[in-house]
Amino acid sequence: MDTSSIAIGVILMLLFIGPIIYLIVKQNSKDKSRLKNLKSIGTQNQMDLDEIELTNGLMLGLDSKSKKLLVVEPQNNMQYDVIDLTQVNLSHVSKKAQPKTNGKKDELAVTHISLELLKNKPREIITEIIFYDEDDNSSYNADAQMSLANKWDRLIRANLSA
């Protein structure tokens, strides 16, 4: 093999692999920035976040010592909500679905997945954390978001006051 064919091979490899490497580096820097923002908001609210989750449309942080949940919506100008879990009595995953238009009769297409935090007396929703909405383009697939909602439901239930 001569040097020109090696050079062509290296150039072609860089043409195909270069954009992939660029996207990975760009996504990692974006995630680091978002994580830094989440930790900064947590610090401003005297929270030591021991559980963290970053998705496209949602950033969650849980401080199990002070029993507080930080919910940040990056798409809404980093608006955030600090939820005191001592005020929450119940947590459950809500899933809405409708029949598929081109599928079998019994098949349902998930349209909305959220985690509802409720007070018992009077029975009212304190907040609803949306993990998946069919109309939102930034959501991942419904199964992955359902798994994520169940994970956070377990974490929050473990931190609710009895």
Coordinates of N, CA, C and O in Angstrom, one line a residue:
M1 N 0.9 -1.2 0.0 CA 0.0 0.0 0.0 C 0.9 1.2 0.0 O 1.9 1.3 0.7
D2 N 0.6 2.2 -0.8 CA 1.3 3.4 -0.8 C 0.7 4.5 0.1 O -0.4 4.3 0.6
T3 N 1.5 5.5 0.3 CA 1.0 6.6 1.2 C -0.2 7.3 0.8 O -1.0 7.8 1.6
S4 N -0.4 7.4 -0.5 CA -1.6 8.1 -1.0 C -2.9 7.4 -0.7 O -3.9 8.0 -0.3
S5 N -2.9 6.0 -0.8 CA -4.1 5.3 -0.4 C -4.4 5.3 1.1 O -5.5 5.3 1.5
I6 N -3.3 5.3 1.9 CA -3.4 5.4 3.3 C -4.0 6.8 3.7 O -4.9 6.9 4.5
A7 N -3.5 7.8 3.0 CA -4.0 9.2 3.3 C -5.5 9.3 2.9 O -6.3 9.9 3.6
I8 N -5.9 8.7 1.8 CA -7.3 8.8 1.3 C -8.1 8.0 2.3 O -9.2 8.5 2.7
G9 N -7.7 6.9 2.8 CA -8.4 6.1 3.8 C -8.6 6.9 5.1 O -9.7 6.9 5.7
V10 N -7.5 7.6 5.6 CA -7.6 8.4 6.8 C -8.6 9.5 6.6 O -9.4 9.8 7.5
I11 N -8.5 10.2 5.5 CA -9.4 11.3 5.2 C -10.9 10.9 5.2 O -11.8 11.5 5.7
L12 N -11.1 9.7 4.5 CA -12.5 9.2 4.4 C -13.0 8.8 5.8 O -14.2 9.1 6.2
M13 N -12.1 8.2 6.6 CA -12.5 7.8 7.9 C -12.9 9.1 8.8 O -13.9 9.1 9.5
L14 N -12.1 10.1 8.7 CA -12.3 11.4 9.4 C -13.6 12.0 8.9 O -14.3 12.6 9.7
L15 N -13.9 11.9 7.6 CA -15.2 12.5 7.1 C -16.4 11.8 7.7 O -17.4 12.5 7.9
F16 N -16.3 10.5 8.0 CA -17.4 9.8 8.5 C -17.5 9.9 10.0 O -18.5 10.0 10.6
I17 N -16.3 9.8 10.7 CA -16.3 9.7 12.1 C -16.3 11.1 12.8 O -16.8 11.3 13.8
G18 N -15.7 12.1 12.1 CA -15.6 13.5 12.6 C -16.9 14.1 13.1 O -17.0 14.6 14.2
P19 N -17.9 14.1 12.2 CA -19.2 14.6 12.7 C -19.8 13.9 13.9 O -20.4 14.6 14.8
I20 N -19.6 12.6 14.0 CA -20.1 11.9 15.1 C -19.4 12.3 16.4 O -20.0 12.5 17.4
I21 N -18.1 12.4 16.3 CA -17.3 12.8 17.5 C -17.7 14.3 17.9 O -17.8 14.6 19.1
Y22 N -17.9 15.1 16.9 CA -18.3 16.5 17.2 C -19.6 16.5 17.9 O -19.8 17.3 18.9
L23 N -20.6 15.7 17.5 CA -21.9 15.7 18.1 C -21.8 15.2 19.6 O -22.5 15.7 20.5
I24 N -21.0 14.2 19.8 CA -20.8 13.6 21.1 C -20.2 14.7 22.0 O -20.6 14.9 23.2
V25 N -19.1 15.4 21.6 CA -18.5 16.4 22.4 C -19.4 17.5 22.7 O -19.5 18.0 23.8
K26 N -20.2 17.9 21.7 CA -21.2 19.0 21.8 C -22.3 18.6 22.9 O -22.6 19.4 23.7
Q27 N -22.8 17.4 22.8 CA -23.8 17.0 23.7 C -23.2 16.9 25.1 O -23.9 17.2 26.1
N28 N -22.0 16.4 25.3 CA -21.4 16.3 26.6 C -21.2 17.7 27.2 O -21.4 17.8 28.4
S29 N -20.8 18.6 26.4 CA -20.6 20.0 27.0 C -22.0 20.6 27.4 O -22.1 21.3 28.4
K30 N -23.0 20.3 26.6 CA -24.4 20.8 26.9 C -24.8 20.2 28.2 O -25.4 20.9 29.0
D31 N -24.6 18.9 28.3 CA -25.0 18.2 29.6 C -24.3 18.7 30.8 O -24.9 18.9 31.9
K32 N -23.0 19.0 30.6 CA -22.2 19.5 31.8 C -22.7 20.9 32.1 O -22.8 21.2 33.3
S33 N -23.1 21.7 31.2 CA -23.6 23.0 31.4 C -25.0 22.9 32.1 O -25.2 23.7 33.1
R34 N -25.8 22.0 31.7 CA -27.1 21.9 32.3 C -27.0 21.3 33.7 O -27.7 21.8 34.6
L35 N -26.1 20.4 34.0 CA -25.8 19.9 35.3 C -25.3 21.0 36.2 O -25.7 21.1 37.4
K36 N -24.4 21.8 35.7 CA -23.9 23.0 36.5 C -25.0 23.9 36.9 O -25.1 24.4 38.0
N37 N -25.9 24.2 35.9 CA -27.1 25.1 36.2 C -28.0 24.4 37.3 O -28.5 25.1 38.2
L38 N -28.2 23.1 37.2 CA -29.1 22.5 38.1 C -28.5 22.5 39.5 O -29.2 22.9 40.5
K39 N -27.2 22.2 39.6 CA -26.5 22.3 40.9 C -26.5 23.7 41.5 O -26.6 23.9 42.7
S40 N -26.3 24.7 40.6 CA -26.3 26.1 41.0 C -27.7 26.5 41.6 O -27.8 27.1 42.7
I41 N -28.8 26.1 40.9 CA -30.1 26.4 41.5 C -30.3 25.7 42.8 O -30.9 26.2 43.7
G42 N -29.8 24.4 42.9 CA -29.9 23.7 44.1 C -29.2 24.4 45.3 O -29.7 24.5 46.4
T43 N -28.0 24.9 45.0 CA -27.2 25.6 46.0 C -27.9 26.9 46.4 O -27.9 27.2 47.6
Q44 N -28.5 27.6 45.5 CA -29.2 28.8 45.8 C -30.4 28.6 46.8 O -30.8 29.4 47.5
N45 N -30.9 27.4 46.7 CA -32.1 27.0 47.5 C -31.7 26.1 48.7 O -32.5 25.4 49.3
Q46 N -30.4 26.2 49.1 CA -29.8 25.4 50.2 C -30.1 23.9 50.1 O -30.5 23.3 51.1
M47 N -29.9 23.4 48.9 CA -30.1 22.0 48.7 C -28.8 21.3 48.3 O -28.0 21.8 47.6
D48 N -28.7 20.1 48.8 CA -27.5 19.2 48.4 C -28.1 18.1 47.6 O -28.6 17.1 48.2
L49 N -28.1 18.2 46.3 CA -28.7 17.2 45.5 C -28.0 15.9 45.4 O -26.8 15.8 45.0
D50 N -28.7 14.8 45.9 CA -28.0 13.5 45.9 C -28.6 12.6 44.8 O -28.0 11.6 44.5
E51 N -29.7 13.0 44.1 CA -30.2 12.3 43.0 C -30.5 13.3 41.9 O -31.1 14.3 42.2
I52 N -30.0 13.1 40.7 CA -30.1 14.0 39.6 C -30.5 13.3 38.3 O -30.1 12.2 38.1
E53 N -31.4 14.0 37.5 CA -31.8 13.4 36.3 C -31.9 14.6 35.2 O -32.4 15.6 35.5
L54 N -31.3 14.4 34.1 CA -31.3 15.4 33.0 C -31.9 14.7 31.8 O -31.4 13.7 31.3
T55 N -33.0 15.3 31.3 CA -33.5 14.9 30.0 C -33.7 16.2 29.2 O -33.4 17.3 29.7
N56 N -34.2 16.1 27.9 CA -34.3 17.3 27.1 C -35.2 18.3 27.7 O -35.0 19.5 27.7
G57 N -36.4 17.9 28.2 CA -37.4 18.8 28.7 C -37.5 19.0 30.2 O -38.4 19.7 30.7
L58 N -36.6 18.3 30.9 CA -36.8 18.3 32.4 C -35.4 18.0 33.1 O -34.6 17.2 32.6
M59 N -35.2 18.7 34.2 CA -34.1 18.5 35.0 C -34.6 18.3 36.4 O -35.3 19.2 36.9
L60 N -34.3 17.2 37.1 CA -34.8 16.9 38.4 C -33.6 16.7 39.4 O -32.6 16.1 39.0
G61 N -33.8 17.2 40.6 CA -32.8 17.0 41.6 C -33.5 16.7 42.9 O -34.5 17.4 43.2
L62 N -33.0 15.7 43.7 CA -33.6 15.4 45.0 C -32.6 15.5 46.1 O -31.5 15.0 46.0
D63 N -33.0 16.2 47.1 CA -32.2 16.3 48.4 C -33.0 15.5 49.4 O -34.0 15.9 50.0
S64 N -32.4 14.3 49.7 CA -33.1 13.4 50.6 C -33.0 13.8 52.0 O -33.8 13.4 52.9
K65 N -32.0 14.6 52.4 CA -31.8 15.0 53.7 C -32.9 16.1 54.1 O -33.5 16.0 55.2
S66 N -33.0 17.1 53.3 CA -34.0 18.1 53.6 C -35.4 17.8 53.0 O -36.3 18.5 53.1
K67 N -35.5 16.6 52.3 CA -36.8 16.1 51.7 C -37.4 17.2 50.8 O -38.5 17.6 50.9
K68 N -36.5 17.6 49.8 CA -37.0 18.6 48.8 C -36.7 18.1 47.4 O -35.7 17.5 47.2
L69 N -37.6 18.4 46.5 CA -37.4 18.1 45.1 C -37.3 19.3 44.3 O -38.1 20.2 44.4
L70 N -36.3 19.4 43.4 CA -36.1 20.5 42.5 C -36.5 20.1 41.1 O -36.0 19.1 40.6
V71 N -37.4 20.8 40.5 CA -37.9 20.5 39.2 C -37.6 21.8 38.3 O -38.1 22.8 38.6
V72 N -36.7 21.6 37.2 CA -36.4 22.7 36.4 C -36.8 22.4 35.0 O -36.6 21.2 34.5
E73 N -37.4 23.3 34.3 CA -37.9 23.2 32.9 C -37.0 24.1 32.1 O -37.2 25.3 32.0
P74 N -36.0 23.5 31.4 CA -35.0 24.3 30.6 C -35.7 25.0 29.4 O -35.3 26.1 29.0
Q75 N -36.8 24.5 28.9 CA -37.5 25.1 27.8 C -38.3 26.3 28.2 O -38.7 27.1 27.3
N76 N -38.6 26.5 29.5 CA -39.3 27.6 30.0 C -38.4 28.6 30.7 O -38.6 29.0 31.8
N77 N -37.3 29.0 30.0 CA -36.3 29.9 30.6 C -35.8 29.5 32.0 O -35.7 30.3 32.9
M78 N -35.5 28.2 32.1 CA -35.0 27.6 33.3 C -35.9 27.9 34.6 O -35.4 28.1 35.7
Q79 N -37.2 28.0 34.4 CA -38.1 28.1 35.5 C -38.0 26.9 36.3 O -37.9 25.8 35.8
Y80 N -38.0 27.1 37.6 CA -37.9 26.0 38.5 C -38.9 26.1 39.7 O -39.4 27.1 40.0
D81 N -39.1 24.9 40.3 CA -40.0 24.8 41.4 C -39.3 23.9 42.4 O -38.8 22.8 42.1
V82 N -39.3 24.3 43.7 CA -38.8 23.5 44.8 C -40.0 23.0 45.6 O -40.8 23.8 46.1
I83 N -40.1 21.7 45.6 CA -41.3 21.1 46.2 C -40.8 20.4 47.5 O -39.9 19.6 47.6
D84 N -41.5 20.9 48.6 CA -41.2 20.3 49.9 C -42.0 19.0 50.1 O -43.2 19.0 50.1
L85 N -41.2 17.9 50.1 CA -41.9 16.6 50.1 C -42.6 16.3 51.5 O -43.3 15.3 51.6
T86 N -42.3 17.1 52.5 CA -43.0 16.9 53.8 C -44.5 17.3 53.6 O -45.3 17.0 54.5
Q87 N -44.8 18.1 52.6 CA -46.1 18.6 52.4 C -46.9 17.6 51.4 O -48.1 17.8 51.2
V88 N -46.2 16.6 50.9 CA -46.8 15.7 49.9 C -47.2 14.4 50.7 O -46.4 13.9 51.5
N89 N -48.4 13.9 50.4 CA -48.9 12.7 51.0 C -48.8 11.5 50.1 O -48.7 10.4 50.5
L90 N -48.9 11.8 48.8 CA -49.0 10.7 47.8 C -48.4 11.1 46.5 O -48.4 12.2 46.1
S91 N -47.7 10.1 45.9 CA -47.1 10.2 44.6 C -47.5 9.1 43.8 O -47.5 7.9 44.2
H92 N -47.9 9.4 42.5 CA -48.3 8.3 41.6 C -48.1 8.7 40.2 O -48.1 9.9 39.8
V93 N -47.8 7.7 39.3 CA -47.5 8.0 37.9 C -48.9 7.9 37.2 O -49.7 7.0 37.4
S94 N -49.1 9.0 36.4 CA -50.4 9.0 35.6 C -50.0 8.8 34.2 O -49.1 9.4 33.6
K95 N -50.8 7.9 33.5 CA -50.6 7.6 32.1 C -51.9 7.7 31.4 O -52.9 7.1 31.8
K96 N -51.9 8.5 30.3 CA -53.0 8.7 29.5 C -52.7 8.1 28.1 O -51.7 8.2 27.6
A97 N -53.7 7.4 27.6 CA -53.6 6.7 26.3 C -54.9 6.8 25.5 O -55.9 7.0 26.0
Q98 N -54.7 6.6 24.2 CA -55.9 6.5 23.3 C -55.7 5.4 22.3 O -54.6 5.0 22.1
P99 N -56.8 4.9 21.8 CA -56.6 3.8 20.8 C -55.8 4.2 19.6 O -55.9 5.3 19.1
K100 N -55.0 3.3 19.1 CA -54.2 3.5 17.9 C -55.1 3.6 16.7 O -56.1 2.8 16.6
T101 N -54.9 4.5 15.8 CA -55.7 4.6 14.6 C -55.5 3.6 13.6 O -56.5 3.1 13.0
N102 N -54.3 3.1 13.5 CA -54.1 2.1 12.4 C -53.6 0.7 13.0 O -52.9 0.0 12.4
G103 N -53.9 0.5 14.3 CA -53.5 -0.7 14.9 C -54.7 -1.6 15.3 O -55.8 -1.4 14.8
K104 N -54.4 -2.6 16.1 CA -55.5 -3.5 16.6 C -56.5 -2.7 17.5 O -56.1 -1.7 18.0
K105 N -57.6 -3.2 17.7 CA -58.6 -2.6 18.5 C -58.2 -2.4 20.0 O -58.4 -1.3 20.6
D106 N -57.5 -3.4 20.5 CA -57.1 -3.3 21.9 C -55.8 -2.5 22.2 O -55.5 -2.3 23.3
E107 N -55.1 -2.2 21.1 CA -53.8 -1.5 21.3 C -54.0 0.0 21.6 O -54.9 0.6 21.0
L108 N -53.3 0.5 22.6 CA -53.4 1.9 23.0 C -52.0 2.6 22.7 O -51.0 2.0 22.9
A109 N -52.1 3.8 22.3 CA -50.9 4.7 22.1 C -50.9 5.6 23.3 O -51.8 6.4 23.6
V110 N -49.7 5.6 24.0 CA -49.5 6.5 25.1 C -49.4 7.9 24.6 O -48.6 8.2 23.7
T111 N -50.2 8.8 25.2 CA -50.1 10.2 24.8 C -49.5 11.2 25.9 O -49.1 12.3 25.6
H112 N -49.5 10.7 27.2 CA -49.1 11.6 28.2 C -48.7 10.7 29.4 O -49.4 9.8 29.9
I113 N -47.5 11.0 30.0 CA -47.0 10.4 31.2 C -46.5 11.5 32.1 O -45.7 12.3 31.8
S114 N -47.1 11.4 33.4 CA -46.7 12.4 34.3 C -46.6 11.8 35.7 O -47.1 10.7 36.0
L115 N -45.9 12.5 36.6 CA -45.9 12.1 38.0 C -46.6 13.2 38.8 O -46.3 14.3 38.8
E116 N -47.7 12.7 39.5 CA -48.5 13.7 40.3 C -48.2 13.5 41.7 O -48.1 12.4 42.3
L117 N -47.9 14.7 42.4 CA -47.7 14.8 43.8 C -48.9 15.4 44.4 O -49.3 16.5 44.1
L118 N -49.5 14.6 45.4 CA -50.8 15.0 45.9 C -50.8 15.2 47.4 O -50.0 14.6 48.1
K119 N -51.7 16.1 47.9 CA -52.0 16.3 49.3 C -53.2 15.5 49.6 O -54.1 15.4 48.7
N120 N -53.4 15.0 50.8 CA -54.5 14.2 51.1 C -55.7 15.0 51.5 O -56.8 14.8 51.1
K121 N -55.5 16.0 52.4 CA -56.6 16.7 53.0 C -56.5 18.2 52.7 O -55.6 18.8 53.3
P122 N -57.2 18.8 51.9 CA -58.1 18.2 50.9 C -57.3 17.6 49.8 O -56.2 18.0 49.5
R123 N -57.9 16.7 49.1 CA -57.3 16.0 48.0 C -57.0 16.9 46.9 O -57.9 17.3 46.1
E124 N -55.8 17.3 46.7 CA -55.4 18.3 45.6 C -54.1 18.0 45.1 O -53.2 17.4 45.8
I125 N -53.9 18.3 43.8 CA -52.6 18.1 43.2 C -51.7 19.2 43.5 O -52.0 20.4 43.3
I126 N -50.5 18.9 44.1 CA -49.5 20.0 44.4 C -48.8 20.3 43.2 O -48.7 21.5 42.9
T127 N -48.4 19.3 42.4 CA -47.7 19.6 41.2 C -47.8 18.3 40.3 O -48.0 17.2 40.8
E128 N -47.6 18.6 39.0 CA -47.6 17.5 38.0 C -46.3 17.7 37.2 O -46.0 18.7 36.6
I129 N -45.4 16.6 37.3 CA -44.2 16.6 36.5 C -44.4 15.8 35.3 O -44.6 14.6 35.3
I130 N -44.3 16.5 34.1 CA -44.6 15.8 32.9 C -43.3 15.2 32.3 O -42.3 15.9 32.0
F131 N -43.3 13.9 32.1 CA -42.2 13.2 31.6 C -42.3 12.9 30.1 O -41.4 12.9 29.3
Y132 N -43.6 12.8 29.6 CA -43.8 12.5 28.2 C -45.1 13.1 27.8 O -46.1 13.0 28.5
D133 N -45.1 13.8 26.6 CA -46.3 14.4 26.1 C -46.2 14.2 24.5 O -45.2 14.6 24.0
E134 N -47.1 13.6 24.0 CA -47.1 13.2 22.5 C -46.9 14.5 21.7 O -46.2 14.4 20.6
D135 N -47.4 15.6 22.1 CA -47.3 16.8 21.3 C -46.0 17.5 21.5 O -45.7 18.5 20.7
D136 N -45.2 17.1 22.4 CA -43.9 17.8 22.7 C -42.8 17.0 21.9 O -42.6 15.9 22.1
N137 N -42.1 17.8 21.1 CA -41.0 17.2 20.3 C -39.8 16.8 21.0 O -38.9 16.1 20.5
S138 N -39.6 17.3 22.2 CA -38.3 17.1 22.9 C -38.4 15.8 23.7 O -37.4 15.4 24.3
S139 N -39.5 15.1 23.8 CA -39.6 13.9 24.6 C -39.0 12.7 23.9 O -39.0 12.7 22.7
Y140 N -38.5 11.8 24.7 CA -38.0 10.6 24.2 C -39.2 9.6 24.0 O -40.3 10.0 24.1
N141 N -38.9 8.4 23.8 CA -40.1 7.5 23.6 C -40.8 7.2 24.9 O -40.3 7.4 26.0
A142 N -42.0 6.8 24.8 CA -42.9 6.7 25.9 C -42.4 5.6 26.9 O -42.5 5.8 28.1
D143 N -41.9 4.5 26.4 CA -41.5 3.4 27.3 C -40.3 3.9 28.2 O -40.3 3.6 29.4
A144 N -39.3 4.6 27.6 CA -38.2 5.1 28.4 C -38.7 6.1 29.4 O -38.2 6.1 30.6
Q145 N -39.6 7.0 29.0 CA -40.1 8.0 30.0 C -40.9 7.4 31.1 O -40.9 7.9 32.2
M146 N -41.7 6.3 30.7 CA -42.4 5.6 31.8 C -41.5 5.0 32.8 O -41.8 5.1 34.0
S147 N -40.4 4.4 32.4 CA -39.4 3.9 33.3 C -38.8 4.9 34.2 O -38.7 4.8 35.4
L148 N -38.5 6.1 33.6 CA -38.0 7.2 34.3 C -39.0 7.7 35.3 O -38.6 8.0 36.5
A149 N -40.3 7.8 34.9 CA -41.3 8.3 35.9 C -41.5 7.3 37.0 O -41.6 7.8 38.2
N150 N -41.4 6.0 36.8 CA -41.5 5.0 37.8 C -40.3 5.1 38.8 O -40.5 5.0 40.0
K151 N -39.1 5.4 38.2 CA -37.9 5.5 39.1 C -38.1 6.7 40.0 O -37.8 6.6 41.2
W152 N -38.5 7.8 39.5 CA -38.7 9.0 40.4 C -39.9 8.9 41.3 O -39.8 9.4 42.4
D153 N -40.9 8.1 40.9 CA -42.0 7.8 41.9 C -41.4 7.0 43.1 O -41.8 7.3 44.2
R154 N -40.6 6.0 42.8 CA -40.0 5.2 43.9 C -39.1 6.1 44.8 O -39.2 6.0 46.0
L155 N -38.3 7.0 44.2 CA -37.4 7.9 44.9 C -38.3 8.8 45.8 O -37.9 9.0 47.0
I156 N -39.3 9.4 45.3 CA -40.1 10.3 46.0 C -40.9 9.6 47.1 O -40.9 10.1 48.3
R157 N -41.5 8.5 46.9 CA -42.2 7.7 47.9 C -41.3 7.4 49.1 O -41.7 7.4 50.2
A158 N -40.0 7.1 48.8 CA -39.0 6.8 49.8 C -38.8 8.0 50.7 O -38.3 7.8 51.9
N159 N -39.0 9.2 50.2 CA -38.7 10.4 50.9 C -40.0 11.1 51.5 O -39.9 12.2 52.0
L160 N -41.1 10.5 51.3 CA -42.4 11.1 51.9 C -42.4 10.8 53.3 O -42.0 9.8 53.8
S161 N -43.0 11.8 54.1 CA -43.1 11.6 55.5 C -44.3 10.7 55.8 O -45.3 10.8 55.1
A162 N -44.2 9.8 56.7 CA -45.2 8.8 57.0 C -46.4 9.3 57.6 O -46.5 10.3 58.2

